[in-house]
CSV table of C-alpha atoms and ligand atoms in Angstrom, one decimal:
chain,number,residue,atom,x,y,z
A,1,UNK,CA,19.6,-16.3,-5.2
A,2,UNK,CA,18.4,-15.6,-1.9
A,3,UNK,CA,21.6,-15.5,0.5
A,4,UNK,CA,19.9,-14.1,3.7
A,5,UNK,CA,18.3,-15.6,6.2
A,6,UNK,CA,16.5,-15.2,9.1
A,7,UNK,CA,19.7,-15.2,11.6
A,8,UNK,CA,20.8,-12.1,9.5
A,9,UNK,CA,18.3,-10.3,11.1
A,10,UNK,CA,17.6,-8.8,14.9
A,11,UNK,CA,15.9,-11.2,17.5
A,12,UNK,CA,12.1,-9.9,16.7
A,13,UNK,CA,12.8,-9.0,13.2
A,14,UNK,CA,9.3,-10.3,11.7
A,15,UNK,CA,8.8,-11.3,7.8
A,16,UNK,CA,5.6,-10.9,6.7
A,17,UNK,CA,3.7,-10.9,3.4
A,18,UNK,CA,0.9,-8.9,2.2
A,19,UNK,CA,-2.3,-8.4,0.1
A,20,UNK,CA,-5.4,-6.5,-0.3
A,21,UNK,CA,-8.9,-7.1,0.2
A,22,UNK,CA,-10.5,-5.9,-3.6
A,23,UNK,CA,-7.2,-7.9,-5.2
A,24,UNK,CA,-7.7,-11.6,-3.3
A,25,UNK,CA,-11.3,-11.8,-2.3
A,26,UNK,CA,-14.1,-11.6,-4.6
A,27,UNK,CA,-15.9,-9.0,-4.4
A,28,UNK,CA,-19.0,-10.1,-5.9
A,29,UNK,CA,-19.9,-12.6,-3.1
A,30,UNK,CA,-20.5,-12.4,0.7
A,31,UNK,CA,-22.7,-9.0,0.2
A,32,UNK,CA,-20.2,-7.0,-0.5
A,33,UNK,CA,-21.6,-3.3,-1.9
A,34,UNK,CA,-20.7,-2.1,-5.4
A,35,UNK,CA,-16.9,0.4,-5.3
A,36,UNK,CA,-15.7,2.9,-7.5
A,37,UNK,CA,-13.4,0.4,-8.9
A,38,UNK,CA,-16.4,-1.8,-10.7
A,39,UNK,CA,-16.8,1.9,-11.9
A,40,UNK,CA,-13.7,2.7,-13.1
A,41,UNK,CA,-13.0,-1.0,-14.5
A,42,UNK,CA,-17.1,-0.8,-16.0
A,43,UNK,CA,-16.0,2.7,-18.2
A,44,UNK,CA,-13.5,1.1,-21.8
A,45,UNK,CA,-10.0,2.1,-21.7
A,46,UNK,CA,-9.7,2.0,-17.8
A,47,UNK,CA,-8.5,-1.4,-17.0
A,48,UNK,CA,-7.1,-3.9,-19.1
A,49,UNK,CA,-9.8,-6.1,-20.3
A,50,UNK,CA,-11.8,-4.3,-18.7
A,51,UNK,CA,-11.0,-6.9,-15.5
A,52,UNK,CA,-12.8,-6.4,-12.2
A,53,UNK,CA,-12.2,-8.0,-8.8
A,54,UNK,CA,-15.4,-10.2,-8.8
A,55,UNK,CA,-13.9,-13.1,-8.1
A,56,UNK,CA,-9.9,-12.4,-7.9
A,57,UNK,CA,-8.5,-15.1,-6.0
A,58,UNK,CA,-11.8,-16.1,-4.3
A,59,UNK,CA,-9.9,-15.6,-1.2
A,60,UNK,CA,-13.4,-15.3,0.4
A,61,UNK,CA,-13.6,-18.8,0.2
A,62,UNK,CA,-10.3,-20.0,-0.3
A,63,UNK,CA,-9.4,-18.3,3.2
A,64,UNK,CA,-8.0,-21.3,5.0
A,65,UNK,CA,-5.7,-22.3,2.0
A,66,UNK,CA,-4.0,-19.1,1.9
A,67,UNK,CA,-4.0,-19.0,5.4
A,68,UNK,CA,-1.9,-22.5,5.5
A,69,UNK,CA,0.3,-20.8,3.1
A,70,UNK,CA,1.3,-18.1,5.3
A,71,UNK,CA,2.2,-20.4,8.2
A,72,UNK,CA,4.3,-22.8,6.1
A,73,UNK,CA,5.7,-20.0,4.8
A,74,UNK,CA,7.4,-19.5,7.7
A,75,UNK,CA,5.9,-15.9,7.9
A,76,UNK,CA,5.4,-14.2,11.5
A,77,UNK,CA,2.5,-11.6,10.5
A,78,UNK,CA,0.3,-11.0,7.4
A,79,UNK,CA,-0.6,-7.6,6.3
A,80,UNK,CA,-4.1,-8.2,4.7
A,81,UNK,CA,-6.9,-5.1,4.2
A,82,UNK,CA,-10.6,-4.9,4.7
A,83,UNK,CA,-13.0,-3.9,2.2
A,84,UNK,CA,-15.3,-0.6,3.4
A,85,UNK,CA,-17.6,-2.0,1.1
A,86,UNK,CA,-18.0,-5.6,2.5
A,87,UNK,CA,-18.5,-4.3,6.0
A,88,UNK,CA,-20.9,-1.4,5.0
A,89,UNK,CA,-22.1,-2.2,1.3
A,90,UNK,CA,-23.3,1.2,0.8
A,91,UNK,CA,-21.0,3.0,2.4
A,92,UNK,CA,-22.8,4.0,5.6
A,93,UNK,CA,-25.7,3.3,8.2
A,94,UNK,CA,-26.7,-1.0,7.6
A,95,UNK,CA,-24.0,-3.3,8.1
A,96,UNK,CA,-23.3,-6.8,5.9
A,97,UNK,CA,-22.9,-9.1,8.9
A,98,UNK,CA,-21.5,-11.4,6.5
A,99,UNK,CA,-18.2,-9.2,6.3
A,100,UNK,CA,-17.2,-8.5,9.4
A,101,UNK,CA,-17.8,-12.8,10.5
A,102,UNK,CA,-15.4,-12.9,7.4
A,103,UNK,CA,-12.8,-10.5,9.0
A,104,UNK,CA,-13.3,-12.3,12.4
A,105,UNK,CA,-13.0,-15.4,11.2
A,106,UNK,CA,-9.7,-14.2,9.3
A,107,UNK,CA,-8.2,-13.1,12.0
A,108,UNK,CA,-8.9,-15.7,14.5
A,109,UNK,CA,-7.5,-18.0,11.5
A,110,UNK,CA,-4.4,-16.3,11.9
A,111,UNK,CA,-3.9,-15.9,15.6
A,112,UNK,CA,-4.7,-20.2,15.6
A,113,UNK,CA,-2.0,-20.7,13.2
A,114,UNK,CA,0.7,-18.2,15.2
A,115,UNK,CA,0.5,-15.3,12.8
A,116,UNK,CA,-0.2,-11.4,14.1
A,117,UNK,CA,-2.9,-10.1,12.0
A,118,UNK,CA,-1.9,-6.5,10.4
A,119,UNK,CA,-4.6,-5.2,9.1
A,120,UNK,CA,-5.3,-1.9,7.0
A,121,UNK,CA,-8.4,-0.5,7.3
A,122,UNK,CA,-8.3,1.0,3.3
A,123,UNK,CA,-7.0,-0.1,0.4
A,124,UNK,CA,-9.0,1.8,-1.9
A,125,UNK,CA,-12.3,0.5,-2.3
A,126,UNK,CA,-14.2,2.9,-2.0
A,127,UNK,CA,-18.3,2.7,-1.5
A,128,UNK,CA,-19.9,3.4,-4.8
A,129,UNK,CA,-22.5,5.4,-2.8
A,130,UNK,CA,-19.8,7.6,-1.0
A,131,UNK,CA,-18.2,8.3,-4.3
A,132,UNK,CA,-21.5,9.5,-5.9
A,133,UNK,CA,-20.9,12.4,-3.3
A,134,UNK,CA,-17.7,13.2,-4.3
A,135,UNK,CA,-15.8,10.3,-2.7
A,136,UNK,CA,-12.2,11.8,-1.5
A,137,UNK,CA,-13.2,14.9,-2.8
A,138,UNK,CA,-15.7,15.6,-0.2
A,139,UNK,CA,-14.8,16.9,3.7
A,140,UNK,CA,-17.5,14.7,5.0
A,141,UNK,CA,-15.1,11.2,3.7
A,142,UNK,CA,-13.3,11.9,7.2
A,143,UNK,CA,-16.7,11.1,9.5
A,144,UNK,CA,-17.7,8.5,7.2
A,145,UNK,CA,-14.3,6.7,7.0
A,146,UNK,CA,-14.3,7.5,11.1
A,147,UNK,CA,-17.9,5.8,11.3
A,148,UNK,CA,-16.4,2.7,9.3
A,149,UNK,CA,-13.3,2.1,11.5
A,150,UNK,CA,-15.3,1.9,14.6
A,151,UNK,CA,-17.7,-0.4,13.2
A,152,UNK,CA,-15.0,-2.9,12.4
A,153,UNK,CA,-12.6,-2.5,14.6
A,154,UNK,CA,-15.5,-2.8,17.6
A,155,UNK,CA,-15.5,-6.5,16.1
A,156,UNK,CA,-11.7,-7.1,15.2
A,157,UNK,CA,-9.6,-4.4,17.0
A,158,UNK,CA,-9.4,-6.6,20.4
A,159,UNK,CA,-7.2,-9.0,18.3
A,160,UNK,CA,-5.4,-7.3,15.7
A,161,UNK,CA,-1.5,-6.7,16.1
A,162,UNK,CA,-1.0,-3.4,14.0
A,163,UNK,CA,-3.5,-0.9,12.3
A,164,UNK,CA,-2.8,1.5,9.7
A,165,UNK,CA,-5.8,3.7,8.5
A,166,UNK,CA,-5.1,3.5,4.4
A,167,UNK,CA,-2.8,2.7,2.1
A,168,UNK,CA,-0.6,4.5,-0.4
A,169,UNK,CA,-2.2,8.3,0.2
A,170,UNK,CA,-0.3,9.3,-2.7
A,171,UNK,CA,-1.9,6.4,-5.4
A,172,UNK,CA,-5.9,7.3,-3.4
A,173,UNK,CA,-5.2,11.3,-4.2
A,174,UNK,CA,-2.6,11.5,-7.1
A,175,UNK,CA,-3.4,8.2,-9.8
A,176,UNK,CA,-7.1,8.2,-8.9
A,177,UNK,CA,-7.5,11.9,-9.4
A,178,UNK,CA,-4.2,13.7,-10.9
A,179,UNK,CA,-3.5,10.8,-13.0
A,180,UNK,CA,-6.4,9.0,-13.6
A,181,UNK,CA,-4.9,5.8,-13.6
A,182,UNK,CA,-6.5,4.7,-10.8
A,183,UNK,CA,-10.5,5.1,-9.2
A,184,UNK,CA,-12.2,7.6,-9.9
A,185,UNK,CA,-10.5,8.2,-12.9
A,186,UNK,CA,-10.4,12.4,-12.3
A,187,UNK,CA,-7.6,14.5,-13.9
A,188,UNK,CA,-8.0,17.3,-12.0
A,189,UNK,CA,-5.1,19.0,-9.7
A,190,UNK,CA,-7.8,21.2,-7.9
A,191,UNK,CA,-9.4,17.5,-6.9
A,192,UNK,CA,-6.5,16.2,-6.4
A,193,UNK,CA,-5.5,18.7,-4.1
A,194,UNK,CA,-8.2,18.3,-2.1
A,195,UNK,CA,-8.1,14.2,-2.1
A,196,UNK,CA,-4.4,15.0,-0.8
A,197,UNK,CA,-5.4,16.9,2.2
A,198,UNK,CA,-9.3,14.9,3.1
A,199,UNK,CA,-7.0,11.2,2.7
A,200,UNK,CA,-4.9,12.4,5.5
A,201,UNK,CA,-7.7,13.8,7.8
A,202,UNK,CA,-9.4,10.5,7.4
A,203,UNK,CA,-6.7,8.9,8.4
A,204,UNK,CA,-6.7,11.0,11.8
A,205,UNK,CA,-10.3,11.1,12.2
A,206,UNK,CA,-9.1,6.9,12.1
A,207,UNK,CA,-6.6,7.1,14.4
A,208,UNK,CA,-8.8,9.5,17.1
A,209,UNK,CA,-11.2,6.4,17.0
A,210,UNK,CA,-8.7,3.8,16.8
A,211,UNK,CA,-7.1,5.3,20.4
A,212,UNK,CA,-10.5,5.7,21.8
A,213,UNK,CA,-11.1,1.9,21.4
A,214,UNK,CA,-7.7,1.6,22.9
A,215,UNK,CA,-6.2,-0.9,20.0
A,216,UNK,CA,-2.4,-0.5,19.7
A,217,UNK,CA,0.2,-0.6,17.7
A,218,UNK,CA,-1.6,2.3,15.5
A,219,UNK,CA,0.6,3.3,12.6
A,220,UNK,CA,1.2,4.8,8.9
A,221,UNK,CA,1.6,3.2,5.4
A,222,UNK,CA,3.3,5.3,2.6
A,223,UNK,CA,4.6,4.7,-0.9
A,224,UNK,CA,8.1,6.1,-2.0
A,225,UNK,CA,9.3,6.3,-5.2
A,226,UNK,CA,13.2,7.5,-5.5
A,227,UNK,CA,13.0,10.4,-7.7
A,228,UNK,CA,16.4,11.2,-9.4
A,229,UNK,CA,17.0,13.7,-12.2
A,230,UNK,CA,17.5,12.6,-15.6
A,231,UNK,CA,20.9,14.6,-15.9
A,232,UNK,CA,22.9,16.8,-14.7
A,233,UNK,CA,21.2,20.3,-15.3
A,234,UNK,CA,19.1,22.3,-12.3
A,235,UNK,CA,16.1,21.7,-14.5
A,236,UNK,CA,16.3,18.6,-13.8
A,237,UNK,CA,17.3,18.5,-10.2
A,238,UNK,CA,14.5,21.2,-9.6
A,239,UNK,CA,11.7,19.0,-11.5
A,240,UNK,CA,13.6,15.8,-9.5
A,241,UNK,CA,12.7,17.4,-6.2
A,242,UNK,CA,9.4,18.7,-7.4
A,243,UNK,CA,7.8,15.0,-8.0
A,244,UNK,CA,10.0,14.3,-4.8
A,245,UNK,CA,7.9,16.7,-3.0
A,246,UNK,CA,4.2,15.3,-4.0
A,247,UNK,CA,5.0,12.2,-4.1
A,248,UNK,CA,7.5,11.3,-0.7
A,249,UNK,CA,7.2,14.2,1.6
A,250,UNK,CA,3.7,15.4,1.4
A,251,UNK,CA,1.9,12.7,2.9
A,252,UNK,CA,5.2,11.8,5.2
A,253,UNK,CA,5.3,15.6,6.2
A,254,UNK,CA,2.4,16.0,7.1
A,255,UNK,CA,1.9,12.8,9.3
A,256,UNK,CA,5.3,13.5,10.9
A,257,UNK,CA,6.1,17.1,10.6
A,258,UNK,CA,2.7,18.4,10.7
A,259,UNK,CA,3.7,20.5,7.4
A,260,UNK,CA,3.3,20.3,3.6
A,261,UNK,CA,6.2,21.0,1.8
A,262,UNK,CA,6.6,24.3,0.0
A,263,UNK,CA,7.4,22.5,-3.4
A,264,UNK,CA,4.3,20.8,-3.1
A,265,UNK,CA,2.2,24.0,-1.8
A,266,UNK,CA,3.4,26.3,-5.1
A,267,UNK,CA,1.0,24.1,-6.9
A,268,UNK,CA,-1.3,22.8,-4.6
A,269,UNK,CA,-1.9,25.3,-1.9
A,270,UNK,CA,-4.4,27.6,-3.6
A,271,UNK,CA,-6.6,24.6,-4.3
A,272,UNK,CA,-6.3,23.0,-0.8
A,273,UNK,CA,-9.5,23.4,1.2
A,274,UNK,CA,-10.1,26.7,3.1
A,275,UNK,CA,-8.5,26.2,6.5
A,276,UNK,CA,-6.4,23.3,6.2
A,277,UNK,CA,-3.7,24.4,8.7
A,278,UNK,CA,-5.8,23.7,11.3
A,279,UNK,CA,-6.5,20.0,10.8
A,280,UNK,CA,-2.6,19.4,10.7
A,281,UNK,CA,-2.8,18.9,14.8
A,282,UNK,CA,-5.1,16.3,14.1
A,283,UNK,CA,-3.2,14.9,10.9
A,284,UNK,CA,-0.3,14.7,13.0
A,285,UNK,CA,-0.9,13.4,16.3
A,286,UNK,CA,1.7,10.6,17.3
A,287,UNK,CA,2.0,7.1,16.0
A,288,UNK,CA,3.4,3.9,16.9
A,289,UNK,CA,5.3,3.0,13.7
A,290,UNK,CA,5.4,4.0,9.9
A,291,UNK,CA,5.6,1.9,7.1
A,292,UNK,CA,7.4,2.6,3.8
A,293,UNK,CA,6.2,0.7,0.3
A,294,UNK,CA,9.2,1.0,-2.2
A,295,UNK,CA,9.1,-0.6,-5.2
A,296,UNK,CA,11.7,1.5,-7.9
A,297,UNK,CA,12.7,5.0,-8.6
A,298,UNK,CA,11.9,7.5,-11.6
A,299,UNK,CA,14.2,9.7,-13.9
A,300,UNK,CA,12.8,13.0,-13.9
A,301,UNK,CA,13.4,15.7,-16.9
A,302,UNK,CA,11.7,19.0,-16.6
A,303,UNK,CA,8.6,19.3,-19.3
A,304,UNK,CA,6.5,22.5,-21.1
A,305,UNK,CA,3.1,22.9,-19.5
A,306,UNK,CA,1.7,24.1,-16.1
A,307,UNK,CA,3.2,22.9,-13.1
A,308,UNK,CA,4.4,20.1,-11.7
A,309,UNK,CA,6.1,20.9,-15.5
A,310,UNK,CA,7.8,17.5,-15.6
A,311,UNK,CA,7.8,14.0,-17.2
A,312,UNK,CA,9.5,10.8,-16.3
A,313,UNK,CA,12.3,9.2,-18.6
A,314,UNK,CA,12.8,5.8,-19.7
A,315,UNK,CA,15.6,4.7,-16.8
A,316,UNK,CA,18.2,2.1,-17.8
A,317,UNK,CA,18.1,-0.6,-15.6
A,318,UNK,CA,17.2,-3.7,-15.4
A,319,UNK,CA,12.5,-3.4,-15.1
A,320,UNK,CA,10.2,-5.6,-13.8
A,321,UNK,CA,7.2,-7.1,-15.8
A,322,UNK,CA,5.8,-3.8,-15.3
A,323,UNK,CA,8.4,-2.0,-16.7
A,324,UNK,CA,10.1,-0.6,-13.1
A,325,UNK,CA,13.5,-0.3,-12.9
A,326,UNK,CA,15.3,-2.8,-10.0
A,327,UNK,CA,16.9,0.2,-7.8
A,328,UNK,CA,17.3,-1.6,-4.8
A,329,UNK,CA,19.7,1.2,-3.0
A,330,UNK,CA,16.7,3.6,-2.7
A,331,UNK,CA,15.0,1.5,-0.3
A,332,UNK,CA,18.3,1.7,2.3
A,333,UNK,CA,18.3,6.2,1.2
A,334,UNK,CA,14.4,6.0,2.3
A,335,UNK,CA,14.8,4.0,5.6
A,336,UNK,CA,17.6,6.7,6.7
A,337,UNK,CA,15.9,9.8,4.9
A,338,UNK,CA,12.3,8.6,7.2
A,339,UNK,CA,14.1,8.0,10.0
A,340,UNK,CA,16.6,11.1,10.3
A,341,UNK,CA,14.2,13.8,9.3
A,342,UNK,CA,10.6,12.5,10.1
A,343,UNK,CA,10.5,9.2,12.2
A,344,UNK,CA,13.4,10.0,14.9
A,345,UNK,CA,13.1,6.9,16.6
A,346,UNK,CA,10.1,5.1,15.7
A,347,UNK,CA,9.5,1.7,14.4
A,348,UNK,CA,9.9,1.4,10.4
A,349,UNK,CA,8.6,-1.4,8.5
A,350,UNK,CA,8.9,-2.2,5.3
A,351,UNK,CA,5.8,-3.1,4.3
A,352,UNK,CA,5.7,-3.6,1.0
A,353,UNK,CA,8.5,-4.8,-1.6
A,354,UNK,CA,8.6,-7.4,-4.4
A,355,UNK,CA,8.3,-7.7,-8.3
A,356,UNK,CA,5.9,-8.5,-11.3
A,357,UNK,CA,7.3,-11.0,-13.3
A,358,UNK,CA,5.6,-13.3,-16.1
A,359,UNK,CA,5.5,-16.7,-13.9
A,360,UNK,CA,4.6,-19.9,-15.7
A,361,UNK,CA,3.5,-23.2,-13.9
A,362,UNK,CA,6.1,-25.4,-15.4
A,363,UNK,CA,6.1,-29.1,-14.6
A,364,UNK,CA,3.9,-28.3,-11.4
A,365,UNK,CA,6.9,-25.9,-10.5
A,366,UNK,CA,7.6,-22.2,-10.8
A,367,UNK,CA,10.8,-21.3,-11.5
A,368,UNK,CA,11.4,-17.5,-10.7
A,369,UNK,CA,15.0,-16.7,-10.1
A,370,UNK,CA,14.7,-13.0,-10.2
A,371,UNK,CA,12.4,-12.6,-7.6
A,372,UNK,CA,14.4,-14.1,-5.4
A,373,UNK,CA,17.5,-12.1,-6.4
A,374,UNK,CA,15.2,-8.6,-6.1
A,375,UNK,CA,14.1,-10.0,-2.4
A,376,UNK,CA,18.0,-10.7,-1.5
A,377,UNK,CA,19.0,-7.2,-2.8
A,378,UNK,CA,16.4,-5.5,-0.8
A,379,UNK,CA,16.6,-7.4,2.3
A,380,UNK,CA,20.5,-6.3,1.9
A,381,UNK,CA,19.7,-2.8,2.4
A,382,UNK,CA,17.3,-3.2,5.0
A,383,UNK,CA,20.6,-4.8,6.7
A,384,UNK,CA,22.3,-2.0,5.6
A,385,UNK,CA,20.0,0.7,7.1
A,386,UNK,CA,19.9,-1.5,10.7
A,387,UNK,CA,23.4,-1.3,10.4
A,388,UNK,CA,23.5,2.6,10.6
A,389,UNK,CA,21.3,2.2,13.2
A,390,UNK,CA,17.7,2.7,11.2
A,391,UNK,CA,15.2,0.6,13.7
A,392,UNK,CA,13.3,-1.2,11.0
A,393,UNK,CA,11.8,-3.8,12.6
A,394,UNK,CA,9.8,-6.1,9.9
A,395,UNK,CA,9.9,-6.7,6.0
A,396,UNK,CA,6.7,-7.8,4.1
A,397,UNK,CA,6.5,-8.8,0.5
A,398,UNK,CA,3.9,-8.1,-1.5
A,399,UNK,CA,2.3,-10.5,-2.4
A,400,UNK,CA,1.3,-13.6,-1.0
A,401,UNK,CA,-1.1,-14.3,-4.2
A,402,UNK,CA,-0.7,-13.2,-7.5
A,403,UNK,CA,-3.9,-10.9,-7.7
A,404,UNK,CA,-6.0,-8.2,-9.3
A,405,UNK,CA,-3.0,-5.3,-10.4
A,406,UNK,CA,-5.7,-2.1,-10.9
A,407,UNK,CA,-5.5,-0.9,-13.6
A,408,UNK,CA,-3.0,-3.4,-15.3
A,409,UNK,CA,-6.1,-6.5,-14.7
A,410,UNK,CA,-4.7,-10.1,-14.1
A,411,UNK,CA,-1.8,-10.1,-16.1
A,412,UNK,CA,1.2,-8.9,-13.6
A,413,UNK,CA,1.9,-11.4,-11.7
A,414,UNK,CA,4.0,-10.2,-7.8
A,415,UNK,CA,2.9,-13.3,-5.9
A,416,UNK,CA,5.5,-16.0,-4.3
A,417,UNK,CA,2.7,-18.2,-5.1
A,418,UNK,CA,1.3,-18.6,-8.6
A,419,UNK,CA,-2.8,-18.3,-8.7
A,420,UNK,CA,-4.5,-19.8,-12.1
A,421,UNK,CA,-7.1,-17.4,-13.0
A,422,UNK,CA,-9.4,-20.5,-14.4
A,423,UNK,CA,-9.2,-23.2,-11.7
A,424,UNK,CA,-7.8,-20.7,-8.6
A,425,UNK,CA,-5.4,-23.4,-8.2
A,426,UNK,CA,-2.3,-22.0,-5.8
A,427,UNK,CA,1.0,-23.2,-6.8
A,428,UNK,CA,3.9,-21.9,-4.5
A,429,UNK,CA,6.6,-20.4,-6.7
A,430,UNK,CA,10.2,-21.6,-6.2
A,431,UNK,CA,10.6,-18.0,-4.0
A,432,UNK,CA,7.9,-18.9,-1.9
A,433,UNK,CA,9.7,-22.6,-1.3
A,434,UNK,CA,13.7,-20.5,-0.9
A,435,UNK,CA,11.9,-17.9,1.1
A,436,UNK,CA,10.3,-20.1,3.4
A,437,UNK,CA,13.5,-22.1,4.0
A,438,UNK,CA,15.3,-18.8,4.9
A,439,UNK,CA,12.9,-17.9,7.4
A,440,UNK,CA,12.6,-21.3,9.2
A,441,UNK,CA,13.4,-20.8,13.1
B,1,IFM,O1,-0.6,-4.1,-6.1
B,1,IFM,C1,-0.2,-2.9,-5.6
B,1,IFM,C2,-0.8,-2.7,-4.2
B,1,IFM,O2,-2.2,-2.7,-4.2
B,1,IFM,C3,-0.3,-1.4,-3.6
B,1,IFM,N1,1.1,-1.2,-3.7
B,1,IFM,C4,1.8,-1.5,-4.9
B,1,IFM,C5,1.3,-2.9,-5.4
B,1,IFM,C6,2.0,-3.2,-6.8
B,1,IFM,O3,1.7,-2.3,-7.7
C-alpha cells in the first residue's frame, strides 16, 4: 500500500520516473547506428533469447503516448537518455538529423505538457564503430564522448533541466568488462580497470563541454548496492568492504573526493592507465547535484582465487522477479553515507528505485500490490534521511515502461505501466493509478 503522498514531502520535492533510450525506443528505426549491445545480444548465451532493442517499446513512435503518461501521472520531471548512436550512427564525424529532431521534439513534448526534461547523455549504447577501437577501453572514448555531448546538447541543452554525463559507471566498467554480463562481454580486470578510470574522464571531458555551453544543473548518476558481510567473521567484513570499495566508492570517490580508494587500488591500480592521478582534477571538478540508483544489497563471503577473492550469498529476504532482495533501509544508510563523507551539502536525488515483478494484464487491470509496498518503503527512508537533515531533493522510479532488461531480454518487467511485447499496447498498472493519486497537487 502506498501511505505517502506528496504533502509528505518538502515544497519542491519533485517525483519523477525514468527510462533509457536502447530499452524504450527502437533502435532499428529513425537511422539509428548499429551498438555493441546488437553485438553482445547477436553472440548465443549473452542475452536471453537472444533479445535486442529493435523495437522495444517503439517509444520512437509512441513518444506522445508515453509522454501523456507522464503528465497524468502526476510526475514533475522525466529522467529519459539519448542514444550516442542515434545522434551519430557511427560513432563520430556525420550526424543522423533524424535523432536529434527526435530528442528536440522530446523535449519540447515535455516542457508543453509541464515536465523538466532530465536527460543523460549515456546509458550504454555504445557506437559499434567506437567499440571496434576498443570502446571504453580506449583513452581516446573521452574526446569522442566530448565530441558527442556538444553535438547534442548544441541542439537540446538550451531546454533541458538536469544533465548527467552517463549512467551507472560501475555496470559500463565492471558487468560489461569484469563480469561480462553486460556489452562488451570482456572478463578482463586489466580492462576493466581501465574502463573504470576512461568512464569517469569522459564524464569530465562531458562536463568541461557541458559548462562551456553554459547548461546547468550539471550532475552525477551512480549505482549503490549495500554490501554486508555474510557473517560475522573479518573475512567477511574484509571481503564486505572490498565489493564495497569497487562498487560504491570508486566511482563516488573519485567524482567527489578526487581519490580512488585503496581497497579498490590493491587490485586495480597496477592496471590503471599510466598517469591517472593527474586526470582526477578534471574527474573531479564541482557539480550541481548527484544522483544515487539503489535497488538491493548483497551478502558477501570471502572466496579462493585472485582478488577481489569474494562471492555473493544467497540473502534471505524477501527478492524481486530478479531475485534481489527488498532492503529498503540501505537506501536511507546511502543518502547519509553520500551526503556526510562525499556530497556535504549538495542536492541528492534519487534517481532510480523500483522492482521487477511478473505483471499480468488481468481484466484490462494490473494488479501489483508489492510494487507499491517497495515504493512506500523506500519513499519512507528518503523521509527518514530528510529528516536527519540529508537534502534529497527528488525521487524517480524506474520505470515508466516495462522495457528491454539487458541481459535478462523482455521478460522482467519494472514498469508502473504494463507494455505487451506483441501489440505495444500500454496498460497503466494499479501503482501507476495509486501513485498518480499520491502525487496529485
Ligand atoms: O534497467 C536497469 C537500468 O538500465 C539501469 N539501472 C537498473 C535498471 C534495473 O536493472
Amino acid at each position: 500500500m502506498l501511505t505517502h503522498r506528496r504533502a509528505d514531502f518538502p515544497d519542491g520535492f519533485l517525483f519523477g520516473a525514468a527510462t533509457s533510450s536502447y530499452q524504450i525506443e527502437g533502435h532499428a528505426s529513425g537511422g539509428a547506428g548499429r551498438t555493441h549491445w546488437d553485438d553482445f545480444a547477436d553472440t548465443p548465451g549473452n542475452v536471453a533469447g537472444a533479445q535486442r532493442g529493435d523495437i522495444a517499446c517503439d517509444h520512437l513512435n509512441r513518444m506522445d503516448e508515453d509522454l501523456d503518461l507522464l503528465r497524468d501521472g502526476n510526475f514533475d520531471v522525466y529522467r529519459f537518455s539519448t542514444s550516442w548512436a542515434r545522434v551519430l550512427p557511427e560513432g563520430r564525424g556525420e550526424v543522423n538529423a533524424a535523432g536529434l529532431d527526435f530528442y528536440d521534439r522530446l523535449v519540447d513534448g515535455l516542457l508543453e505538457r509541464g515536465l523538466k526534461p532530465a536527460a543523460t547523455l549515456y546509458h550504454w549504447e555504445l557506437p559499434s564503430p567506437l567499440a571496434d577501437l576498443g570502446g571504453w577501453r580506449n583513452r581516446d572514448i573521452a574526446d569522442w564522448f566530448a565530441d558527442f555531448t556538444r553535438v547534442l546538447m548544441e541542439r537540446i541543452g538550451d531546454r533541458v533541466w538536469s544533465v548527467a554525463p552517463i549512467n551507472e559507471p560501475w555496470c559500463v566498467a565492471w558487468m560489461g568488462h569484469f563480469l561480462g554480463h553486460h556489452a562488451p562481454g570482456l572478463r578482463d580486470i586489466r580492462a576493466t580497470a581501465r574502463a573504470m578510470h576512461h568512464v569517469l574522464l569522459a564524464h569530465g571531458r562531458a562536463v568541461e563541454v557541458l559548462r562551456d555551453l553554459d547548461v546547468s544543473n550539471v550532475g552525477a548518476v551512480c549505482n549503490f548496492e549495500y554490501a554486508a558481510p555474510a557473517d560475522d567473521s573479518a573475512e567477511a567484513q574484509h571481503a564486505a568492504r572490498r565489493y564495497d570499495a569497487y562498487y560504491n566508492r570508486f566511482f563516488l570517490g573519485g567524482l567527489m573526493n578526487r581519490r580512488y580508494p585503496d581497497e579498490a587500488l590493491e587490485g586495480l591500480g597496477q592496471h590503471l592507465p599510466d598517469g591517472w592521478q593527474d586526470d582526477m582534477e578534471l574527474i573531479g571538478q564541482p557539480l550541481d547535484w548527484l544522483g544515487l540508483n539503489y535497488y538491493t544489497r548483497k551478502l558477501i563471503a570471502p572466496a579462493d582465487g585472485p582478488w577481489p577473492s569474494l562471492q555473493e550469498v544467497e540473502g534471505p529476504l524477501p527478492k524481486t522477479q530478479v531475485g534481489w532482495e527488498v532492503y529498503p533501509e540501505g537506501l536511507h544508510a546511502f543518502l547519509r553515507r553520500v551526503h556526510e563523507g562525499y556530497t556535504r551539502g549538495l542536492p541528492l536525488y534519487v534517481t532510480e528505485n523500483g522492482m521487477a515483478l511478473a505483471d499480468r494484464v488481468s481484466g484490462g487491470a494490473v494488479h501489483d500490490p508489492r510494487r507499491a509496498d517497495f515504493l512506500d518503503a523506500h519513499l519512507a527512508q528518503v523521509r527518514r534521511a530528510i529528516d536527519d537533515g540529508v537534502p534529497v531533493k527528488g525521487y524517480f522510479t524506474w520505470s515508466l515502461l516495462d522495457n528491454y532488461e539487458w541481459n535478462m531480454g523482455y521478460g522482467p518487467r519494472f514498469g508502473l505501466v504494463h507494455v505487451d511485447y506483441a501489440t505495444r499496447a500500454r496498460t497503466p498498472k494499479d501503482s501507476y493509478h495509486t501513485l498518480a493519486e499520491a502525487l496529485a497537487q
